[in-house]
CSV table of C-alpha atoms in Angstrom, one decimal:
chain,number,residue,atom,x,y,z
A,1,MET,CA,-11.8,19.6,-14.2
A,2,PRO,CA,-13.5,20.5,-10.9
A,3,ARG,CA,-11.9,22.7,-8.3
A,4,GLY,CA,-11.6,22.1,-4.6
A,5,PRO,CA,-9.2,22.5,-1.7
A,6,PRO,CA,-5.8,21.0,-2.3
A,7,PRO,CA,-5.3,17.5,-1.1
A,8,PRO,CA,-3.9,17.4,2.4
A,9,ARG,CA,-0.3,16.5,1.5
A,10,GLY,CA,-0.2,17.9,-2.1
A,11,ARG,CA,1.2,15.8,-4.9
A,12,LEU,CA,2.3,12.3,-3.7
A,13,ALA,CA,5.8,11.0,-4.5
A,14,VAL,CA,7.8,7.8,-3.7
A,15,ARG,CA,11.0,8.7,-1.9
A,16,CYS,CA,13.3,6.0,-0.6
A,17,GLY,CA,10.7,3.4,-0.9
A,18,ARG,CA,8.1,5.3,1.1
A,19,LEU,CA,5.0,7.3,0.0
A,20,THR,CA,5.5,11.0,0.8
A,21,GLY,CA,3.7,14.3,0.4
A,22,ALA,CA,4.9,17.3,-1.6
A,23,ASP,CA,6.9,18.4,1.5
A,24,GLY,CA,8.9,15.1,1.5
A,25,ARG,CA,7.3,13.8,4.8
A,26,PRO,CA,5.9,10.3,4.9
A,27,VAL,CA,2.1,10.1,4.4
A,28,SER,CA,-0.4,7.4,5.2
A,29,LEU,CA,-3.8,7.7,3.5
A,30,ALA,CA,-6.8,5.7,4.6
A,31,GLY,CA,-10.1,5.3,2.8
A,32,VAL,CA,-12.6,3.1,1.1
A,33,SER,CA,-12.8,1.3,-2.2
A,34,LEU,CA,-16.1,1.3,-4.1
A,35,PHE,CA,-17.4,-2.0,-5.6
A,36,TRP,CA,-17.2,-2.9,-9.3
A,37,SER,CA,-18.8,0.1,-11.1
A,38,GLN,CA,-21.2,-1.9,-13.3
A,39,TRP,CA,-22.8,-3.7,-10.3
A,40,MET,CA,-22.9,-0.9,-7.7
A,41,GLY,CA,-23.2,2.2,-9.9
A,42,HIS,CA,-25.9,3.7,-7.7
A,43,LEU,CA,-23.1,4.3,-5.1
A,44,TYR,CA,-20.9,6.2,-7.5
A,45,SER,CA,-22.2,9.6,-6.5
A,46,ALA,CA,-20.9,12.9,-5.2
A,47,GLU,CA,-23.1,12.5,-2.1
A,48,VAL,CA,-21.5,9.2,-1.2
A,49,VAL,CA,-18.0,10.6,-1.6
A,50,ALA,CA,-18.9,13.6,0.6
A,51,HIS,CA,-20.2,11.1,3.2
A,52,LEU,CA,-17.0,9.1,3.2
A,53,ALA,CA,-15.0,12.3,3.8
A,54,LYS,CA,-17.2,13.7,6.6
A,55,ASP,CA,-18.5,10.6,8.4
A,56,PHE,CA,-15.8,8.1,7.9
A,57,GLY,CA,-12.9,10.6,7.9
A,58,ALA,CA,-11.6,9.1,4.6
A,59,THR,CA,-8.7,10.9,2.9
A,60,LEU,CA,-8.9,8.4,0.0
A,61,VAL,CA,-11.6,6.9,-2.3
A,62,ARG,CA,-11.0,4.2,-4.9
A,63,ALA,CA,-13.2,4.1,-8.0
A,64,ALA,CA,-13.2,0.6,-9.3
A,65,LEU,CA,-13.9,0.7,-13.1
A,66,GLY,CA,-15.5,-2.6,-13.6
A,67,VAL,CA,-13.8,-4.5,-16.5
A,68,HIS,CA,-15.4,-8.0,-16.9
A,69,GLU,CA,-16.0,-10.3,-19.8
A,70,SER,CA,-19.8,-10.3,-19.1
A,71,SER,CA,-20.3,-6.6,-18.3
A,72,GLY,CA,-18.7,-3.2,-17.5
A,73,TYR,CA,-16.3,-1.0,-19.4
A,74,LEU,CA,-15.7,-3.3,-22.4
A,75,HIS,CA,-19.4,-3.4,-23.1
A,76,ASP,CA,-20.3,0.3,-22.3
A,77,PRO,CA,-17.1,2.4,-21.9
A,78,GLU,CA,-18.9,5.8,-21.8
A,79,THR,CA,-21.3,4.8,-19.0
A,80,GLU,CA,-18.6,3.2,-16.8
A,81,SER,CA,-16.1,6.0,-17.4
A,82,SER,CA,-18.6,8.6,-16.4
A,83,LYS,CA,-19.3,6.8,-13.1
A,84,VAL,CA,-15.6,6.8,-12.3
A,85,PHE,CA,-15.0,10.4,-13.3
A,86,ARG,CA,-18.0,11.5,-11.2
A,87,VAL,CA,-16.4,10.0,-8.1
A,88,VAL,CA,-13.0,11.4,-8.9
A,89,ASP,CA,-14.4,14.9,-9.5
A,90,ALA,CA,-16.3,14.7,-6.1
A,91,ALA,CA,-13.1,13.6,-4.4
A,92,ILE,CA,-11.3,16.7,-5.8
A,93,GLN,CA,-14.0,19.0,-4.6
A,94,HIS,CA,-13.6,17.6,-1.1
A,95,GLY,CA,-9.8,17.7,-1.0
A,96,MET,CA,-9.5,13.9,-1.1
A,97,TYR,CA,-7.2,11.6,-3.0
A,98,ALA,CA,-8.8,9.4,-5.6
A,99,ILE,CA,-7.6,6.1,-7.2
A,100,ILE,CA,-8.7,5.4,-10.7
A,101,ASP,CA,-8.6,1.6,-10.7
A,102,TRP,CA,-8.7,-0.6,-13.9
A,103,HIS,CA,-10.6,-3.3,-11.9
A,104,SER,CA,-9.8,-6.4,-13.9
A,105,HIS,CA,-8.1,-9.8,-13.4
A,106,GLU,CA,-7.2,-10.1,-17.1
A,107,ALA,CA,-5.7,-6.7,-17.9
A,108,HIS,CA,-2.9,-8.2,-20.0
A,109,THR,CA,-5.6,-9.3,-22.5
A,110,GLN,CA,-7.2,-5.8,-22.5
A,111,LEU,CA,-4.0,-3.8,-23.3
A,112,ASP,CA,-5.4,-1.5,-26.0
A,113,GLU,CA,-8.6,-0.8,-24.1
A,114,ALA,CA,-6.7,0.0,-20.9
A,115,ALA,CA,-4.2,2.2,-22.8
A,116,ALA,CA,-7.0,4.2,-24.4
A,117,PHE,CA,-8.8,4.6,-21.0
A,118,PHE,CA,-5.7,5.7,-19.1
A,119,SER,CA,-4.7,8.1,-21.9
A,120,LEU,CA,-8.2,9.7,-21.6
A,121,ALA,CA,-8.0,9.8,-17.8
A,122,ALA,CA,-4.5,11.3,-17.8
A,123,LYS,CA,-5.5,14.0,-20.2
A,124,ARG,CA,-8.6,14.9,-18.1
A,125,TYR,CA,-6.7,15.1,-14.8
A,126,THR,CA,-3.3,16.5,-16.0
A,127,GLY,CA,-2.0,18.7,-13.2
A,128,CYS,CA,-4.4,17.5,-10.6
A,129,ALA,CA,-2.5,16.3,-7.5
A,130,ASN,CA,-5.4,14.3,-6.1
A,131,VAL,CA,-5.3,11.5,-8.7
A,132,ILE,CA,-3.7,8.1,-8.4
A,133,TYR,CA,-3.7,5.6,-11.3
A,134,GLU,CA,-4.0,1.9,-10.5
A,135,LEU,CA,-3.2,-0.1,-13.6
A,136,TRP,CA,-4.4,-3.6,-12.8
A,137,ASN,CA,-6.5,-4.5,-9.8
A,138,GLU,CA,-5.4,-8.2,-9.3
A,139,PRO,CA,-3.3,-10.1,-11.7
A,140,LEU,CA,-3.9,-13.8,-11.2
A,141,GLU,CA,-1.4,-16.6,-11.8
A,142,VAL,CA,0.7,-14.7,-14.3
A,143,PRO,CA,4.5,-14.1,-14.3
A,144,TRP,CA,5.7,-10.7,-13.0
A,145,GLY,CA,7.3,-10.2,-16.4
A,146,THR,CA,3.8,-10.2,-18.0
A,147,VAL,CA,2.5,-7.6,-15.5
A,148,LYS,CA,5.6,-5.5,-16.0
A,149,ASP,CA,5.3,-5.5,-19.8
A,150,TYR,CA,1.7,-4.4,-19.5
A,151,ALA,CA,2.5,-1.7,-16.9
A,152,GLU,CA,5.3,-0.2,-19.0
A,153,ARG,CA,2.9,0.3,-21.9
A,154,ILE,CA,0.2,1.9,-19.7
A,155,ILE,CA,2.7,4.0,-17.8
A,156,GLY,CA,3.9,5.4,-21.1
A,157,GLU,CA,0.3,6.4,-22.0
A,158,ILE,CA,-0.1,8.1,-18.7
A,159,ARG,CA,3.2,9.9,-18.7
A,160,ALA,CA,2.6,11.3,-22.1
A,161,HIS,CA,0.1,13.6,-20.4
A,162,ASP,CA,0.7,13.4,-16.6
A,163,LYS,CA,4.4,13.4,-15.8
A,164,ASP,CA,4.2,13.4,-12.0
A,165,ASN,CA,1.3,11.6,-10.4
A,166,LEU,CA,1.6,8.4,-8.4
A,167,ILE,CA,0.9,5.1,-10.3
A,168,VAL,CA,0.1,1.8,-8.5
A,169,VAL,CA,0.8,-1.5,-10.2
A,170,GLY,CA,-0.8,-4.7,-9.3
A,171,THR,CA,1.3,-7.8,-8.5
A,172,PRO,CA,0.9,-11.5,-9.3
A,173,ARG,CA,-1.3,-13.9,-7.4
A,174,TRP,CA,-4.1,-11.4,-6.6
A,175,SER,CA,-1.7,-8.6,-5.8
A,176,GLN,CA,0.1,-10.5,-3.1
A,177,ALA,CA,3.5,-11.4,-4.7
A,178,VAL,CA,4.9,-8.0,-3.9
A,179,ASP,CA,8.3,-9.5,-3.3
A,180,LEU,CA,8.5,-10.6,-6.9
A,181,ALA,CA,7.9,-7.1,-8.1
A,182,ALA,CA,10.4,-5.7,-5.7
A,183,SER,CA,13.1,-8.0,-7.1
A,184,ALA,CA,12.6,-6.6,-10.6
A,185,PRO,CA,11.1,-3.1,-10.2
A,186,LEU,CA,9.8,-0.8,-12.8
A,187,SER,CA,12.0,2.1,-13.9
A,188,ASP,CA,9.4,4.9,-13.3
A,189,PRO,CA,10.5,6.6,-10.0
A,190,ASN,CA,6.9,7.3,-8.9
A,191,VAL,CA,5.4,3.8,-8.8
A,192,ALA,CA,4.0,1.8,-5.8
A,193,TYR,CA,3.1,-1.8,-5.8
A,194,ALA,CA,-0.4,-3.1,-4.8
A,195,LEU,CA,-0.6,-5.4,-1.8
A,196,HIS,CA,-4.1,-6.9,-1.1
A,197,PHE,CA,-5.2,-8.9,1.9
A,198,TYR,CA,-8.3,-10.3,3.5
A,199,ALA,CA,-7.9,-10.6,7.2
A,200,GLY,CA,-10.0,-13.8,7.5
A,201,THR,CA,-7.6,-15.6,5.1
A,202,HIS,CA,-4.2,-13.9,5.1
A,203,GLY,CA,-1.8,-13.4,7.9
A,204,ALA,CA,1.9,-13.7,8.9
A,205,GLU,CA,3.1,-15.4,5.7
A,206,LEU,CA,1.8,-12.5,3.5
A,207,ARG,CA,3.1,-9.9,5.9
A,208,ALA,CA,6.6,-11.6,5.7
A,209,ALA,CA,6.4,-11.3,1.8
A,210,ALA,CA,5.6,-7.6,2.2
A,211,GLU,CA,8.5,-7.2,4.7
A,212,ARG,CA,10.8,-8.7,2.0
A,213,ALA,CA,9.5,-6.2,-0.6
A,214,LEU,CA,9.9,-3.3,1.7
A,215,ALA,CA,13.5,-4.4,2.6
A,216,LYS,CA,14.3,-4.2,-1.2
A,217,GLY,CA,13.1,-0.6,-1.3
A,218,ALA,CA,9.6,-1.2,-2.8
A,219,CYS,CA,6.9,1.2,-2.0
A,220,LEU,CA,3.7,-0.7,-1.1
A,221,PHE,CA,0.1,0.6,-1.3
A,222,VAL,CA,-2.8,-1.5,0.0
A,223,THR,CA,-5.4,-0.5,-2.5
A,224,GLU,CA,-7.7,-3.2,-1.3
A,225,TRP,CA,-8.2,-5.0,1.9
A,226,GLY,CA,-11.1,-6.8,3.6
A,227,ALA,CA,-12.0,-7.6,7.2
A,228,VAL,CA,-13.4,-11.0,6.2
A,229,GLU,CA,-12.3,-14.0,4.1
A,230,ALA,CA,-10.8,-13.7,0.6
A,231,SER,CA,-14.1,-14.9,-0.8
A,232,GLY,CA,-15.6,-11.6,0.3
A,233,ASP,CA,-17.9,-13.4,2.8
A,234,GLY,CA,-17.8,-14.6,6.4
A,235,ALA,CA,-17.6,-12.8,9.7
A,236,VAL,CA,-15.1,-10.1,10.6
A,237,ALA,CA,-11.8,-11.6,11.7
A,238,HIS,CA,-11.2,-9.0,14.5
A,239,GLU,CA,-8.0,-10.4,15.8
A,240,SER,CA,-6.4,-10.6,12.4
A,241,VAL,CA,-7.7,-7.2,11.4
A,242,GLY,CA,-5.9,-5.8,14.5
A,243,GLU,CA,-2.7,-7.5,13.5
A,244,TRP,CA,-2.9,-6.1,10.0
A,245,VAL,CA,-3.8,-2.6,11.2
A,246,ASP,CA,-0.7,-2.7,13.5
A,247,PHE,CA,1.4,-3.7,10.4
A,248,LEU,CA,0.0,-0.9,8.3
A,249,ARG,CA,0.7,1.6,11.1
A,250,ARG,CA,4.2,0.3,11.7
A,251,HIS,CA,5.1,0.7,8.1
A,252,GLY,CA,3.0,3.8,7.4
A,253,LEU,CA,1.2,2.1,4.5
A,254,SER,CA,-1.8,3.7,2.8
A,255,HIS,CA,-4.9,1.6,2.3
A,256,ALA,CA,-8.5,1.4,1.0
A,257,ALA,CA,-11.0,-1.0,2.5
A,258,TRP,CA,-13.2,-3.2,0.4
A,259,ALA,CA,-16.0,-2.4,-0.2
A,260,LEU,CA,-18.7,0.3,-0.3
A,261,SER,CA,-21.4,-2.1,-1.4
A,262,THR,CA,-24.9,-3.3,-0.5
A,263,LYS,CA,-24.2,-6.8,-1.7
A,264,ALA,CA,-25.3,-9.4,0.8
A,265,GLU,CA,-21.8,-10.6,1.8
A,266,GLY,CA,-19.5,-10.0,4.8
A,267,ALA,CA,-17.1,-7.6,3.1
A,268,SER,CA,-19.9,-5.1,2.3
A,269,ILE,CA,-19.8,-1.9,4.3
A,270,LEU,CA,-23.6,-1.4,3.9
A,271,GLN,CA,-26.6,-3.6,4.6
A,272,PRO,CA,-28.6,-4.7,1.5
A,273,HIS,CA,-31.4,-2.4,2.5
A,274,ALA,CA,-29.3,0.7,2.9
A,275,GLY,CA,-30.2,2.4,-0.4
A,276,ALA,CA,-28.2,4.8,-2.6
A,277,SER,CA,-28.6,8.0,-0.5
A,278,PRO,CA,-26.3,8.5,2.5
A,279,LEU,CA,-28.9,11.0,3.8
A,280,ALA,CA,-31.0,7.9,4.7
A,281,TRP,CA,-28.1,5.9,6.2
A,282,THR,CA,-28.1,5.2,10.0
A,283,GLU,CA,-26.0,3.1,12.3
A,284,GLU,CA,-28.3,0.2,11.3
A,285,SER,CA,-27.3,0.7,7.7
A,286,LEU,CA,-23.7,-0.4,8.5
A,287,THR,CA,-22.6,-4.0,8.6
A,288,GLU,CA,-20.1,-5.4,11.0
A,289,SER,CA,-17.4,-4.8,8.4
A,290,GLY,CA,-18.7,-1.2,7.9
A,291,ARG,CA,-18.5,-0.4,11.6
A,292,THR,CA,-15.0,-1.9,11.9
A,293,ILE,CA,-13.7,0.0,8.9
A,294,ARG,CA,-15.2,3.3,9.9
A,295,ALA,CA,-13.7,3.0,13.4
A,296,ILE,CA,-10.2,2.4,11.8
A,297,LEU,CA,-10.5,5.3,9.4
A,298,ARG,CA,-11.8,7.7,12.1
A,299,GLY,CA,-8.7,6.9,14.2
A,300,TRP,CA,-6.2,7.2,11.3
A,301,SER,CA,-3.6,10.0,11.0
A,302,LEU,CA,-2.0,11.1,7.8
A,303,ASP,CA,1.2,11.6,9.7
A,304,HIS,CA,1.7,8.0,10.7
A,305,ARG,CA,5.4,7.4,10.1
A,306,PRO,CA,6.9,4.1,9.0
A,307,GLY,CA,8.2,2.1,12.0
A,308,GLY,CA,6.3,4.4,14.4
A,309,THR,CA,9.2,6.9,14.1
A,310,THR,CA,9.5,10.0,16.2
A,311,ASP,CA,12.1,12.8,16.0
A,312,GLY,CA,15.4,11.5,14.6
A,313,ALA,CA,14.5,7.9,14.8
A,314,VAL,CA,15.9,4.7,13.3
A,315,GLU,CA,13.7,3.1,10.6
A,316,VAL,CA,14.7,-0.5,10.1
A,317,TRP,CA,13.8,-1.9,6.7
A,318,TRP,CA,15.1,-5.4,7.3
A,319,PRO,CA,14.9,-7.6,9.3
A,320,GLY,CA,11.3,-7.3,10.2
A,321,GLU,CA,10.1,-8.0,13.8
A,322,GLY,CA,9.8,-11.7,14.6
A,323,VAL,CA,11.0,-13.0,11.3
A,324,LYS,CA,12.8,-16.3,10.7
A,325,VAL,CA,16.0,-15.9,8.7
A,326,TYR,CA,18.8,-17.9,7.3
A,327,GLY,CA,21.8,-17.5,5.0
A,328,VAL,CA,23.1,-14.0,4.1
A,329,GLN,CA,20.7,-11.3,5.1
A,330,PRO,CA,20.9,-7.6,4.2
A,331,PHE,CA,20.4,-5.6,7.4
A,332,LYS,CA,19.1,-2.2,6.2
A,333,LEU,CA,18.0,1.0,7.8
A,334,VAL,CA,17.7,4.8,7.4
A,335,LEU,CA,17.6,7.6,9.9
A,336,ARG,CA,14.5,9.7,9.8
A,337,ARG,CA,14.8,13.4,10.6
A,338,SER,CA,12.3,15.2,12.9
A,339,ASP,CA,10.2,16.2,9.9
A,340,GLY,CA,10.0,12.5,8.7
A,341,ALA,CA,12.3,12.9,5.8
A,342,VAL,CA,15.2,10.5,5.3
A,343,ALA,CA,18.5,11.9,6.5
A,344,ASP,CA,21.5,12.1,4.2
A,345,ALA,CA,23.3,8.7,4.6
A,346,ASP,CA,26.7,10.6,4.8
A,347,GLY,CA,25.4,12.5,7.8
A,348,TYR,CA,25.2,9.7,10.3
A,349,GLU,CA,26.9,6.4,11.3
A,350,ALA,CA,25.1,3.2,12.1
A,351,TRP,CA,26.0,0.0,14.0
A,352,TRP,CA,24.2,-3.2,14.9
A,353,SER,CA,24.8,-5.7,17.7
A,354,VAL,CA,23.1,-8.9,18.8
A,355,ASP,CA,22.1,-9.6,22.4
A,356,GLY,CA,24.3,-6.8,23.8
A,357,GLY,CA,27.4,-8.0,22.1
A,358,MET,CA,30.0,-6.4,19.8
A,359,ARG,CA,29.0,-3.5,17.7
A,360,ASN,CA,29.3,-4.0,13.9
A,361,ALA,CA,29.6,-0.9,11.6
A,362,MET,CA,27.2,-0.6,8.7
A,363,GLY,CA,28.2,0.8,5.4
A,364,THR,CA,26.3,3.1,3.0
A,365,ALA,CA,24.5,1.6,0.0
A,366,SER,CA,22.0,2.6,-2.7
A,367,GLU,CA,18.8,0.8,-3.2
A,368,PRO,CA,18.4,-0.6,-6.8
A,369,GLY,CA,15.5,1.1,-8.6
A,370,SER,CA,14.8,3.9,-6.1
A,371,GLY,CA,18.4,4.9,-5.6
A,372,CYS,CA,17.7,5.6,-2.0
A,373,ARG,CA,21.0,5.8,0.0
A,374,HIS,CA,20.8,3.9,3.3
A,375,LYS,CA,22.9,2.0,5.8
A,376,GLU,CA,23.4,-1.7,5.1
A,377,PHE,CA,25.3,-4.8,6.4
A,378,MET,CA,25.3,-8.2,4.7
A,379,CYS,CA,25.1,-10.6,7.6
A,380,ASN,CA,25.7,-14.4,7.3
A,381,MET,CA,23.2,-15.9,9.7
A,382,ASP,CA,24.3,-19.5,9.2
A,383,GLY,CA,25.8,-21.0,12.3
A,384,TRP,CA,24.3,-18.5,14.8
A,385,LYS,CA,23.7,-20.2,18.1
A,386,TRP,CA,21.3,-18.8,20.7
A,387,ARG,CA,23.4,-18.1,23.8
A,388,GLY,CA,25.9,-20.7,22.5
A,389,ARG,CA,23.4,-23.5,22.7
A,390,PRO,CA,23.2,-25.7,19.6
A,391,GLY,CA,19.7,-26.5,18.3
A,392,HIS,CA,18.3,-23.3,19.7
A,393,HIS,CA,17.2,-20.7,17.2
A,394,GLY,CA,16.4,-17.6,19.3
A,395,PRO,CA,15.0,-15.2,20.1
A,396,PHE,CA,18.0,-13.0,19.1
A,397,SER,CA,17.6,-9.3,20.0
A,398,ILE,CA,19.2,-7.1,17.3
A,399,ALA,CA,19.9,-3.5,18.3
A,400,PHE,CA,20.5,-0.9,15.6
A,401,THR,CA,22.0,2.4,16.6
A,402,CYS,CA,22.5,5.6,14.6
A,403,ILE,CA,24.7,8.6,15.6
A,404,ASP,CA,24.1,11.9,13.9
A,405,ARG,CA,27.5,13.3,13.1
A,406,GLY,CA,26.4,16.9,13.4
A,407,ALA,CA,24.4,16.7,16.6
A,408,SER,CA,26.4,13.8,18.2
A,409,THR,CA,23.1,12.3,19.4
A,410,SER,CA,22.2,8.6,19.1
A,411,VAL,CA,19.0,6.7,18.6
A,412,THR,CA,18.3,3.0,18.7
A,413,ALA,CA,15.7,0.5,17.4
A,414,THR,CA,15.5,-3.2,18.1
A,415,ARG,CA,14.2,-6.2,16.3
A,416,THR,CA,13.7,-9.7,17.6
A,417,ILE,CA,14.5,-12.5,15.1
A,418,TYR,CA,14.9,-16.2,14.9
A,419,THR,CA,17.2,-18.4,12.8
A,420,VAL,CA,16.1,-21.4,10.7
A,421,GLY,CA,18.1,-24.5,11.6
């Protein structure tokens, strides 16, 4: 295994539904996904990884092991594995995190092959804090139970050799049904769930599903996103990209942009004429997607904290900003300490109020799966009337206040919500 500087936040771990570094502080990685290895293998080089680190400011690279019925790993496992390992080795040398991605839509039909590959990869990178395992790029229209059964088998293969490193599991419907996964999570404590979006196609509805998953304590990792349409083509949807970037920042989510490729389509970061060597790349070598993605990565900070938290701030898990709600809703929050770690739930009190009205005390609860202790209140939204006016459904301003029992200081966060009549 190659040597290099330690990754910037050490070994990653899921704590209270958030991705954290070895020091327990929330971390938000930002980087680039390579294209299917069998079709863009000329970009699977140490020089390209070095360029992403230095010019793009990437802290993360995703190596997409191409697994397709017509070509790729199933036809030539040694060649495709060596491409992926070359990228991962280079990432380690540059102190980056690297995702090893089983890039398939039909992984449940490739169980034995995937198990053998991840066993090999886990043996190779045992003890290496840089490595993240992504078990299934994008499950299609399959039940979450099918994905879960597959993941449990592959996780077992990995954990036989690598007990600690982060594992990312894809979710049904092209890694978008994260709320389904959050409702029946895997038992492994260091698992995140893949959320994929393309800004030209996906918007508020998918973000709402992600909010629901986060509210249930799931850790989400955007292992693939595009600035264009889900087809991989079209123009950059700048307004939607901005909305998604705001969402990623607000929740401190890590992400890898699709894709470092010279394919003639909108999602490609490079122009078709760019060539394999980054030494020859100029500004003209970048597409509109490429320039947009590079600007985002250059402006990203590892220390983005969920909810934009500052010292001793309230992190509201649910409700999300601007959501429409009905029935019984679980208001959930935690208090973040100045170092970004979650405060002990017994060390503070929490209340919520609506439109400046009566304060309602929140109790302490544990999140299923993660076991994270937080403050929670089960609120029945039926019958809410905006300022007493029937037929009006908001906006309601919900204020959440926490008081640290030791310091006797209070902090507040607000959410604007609407009811569904």
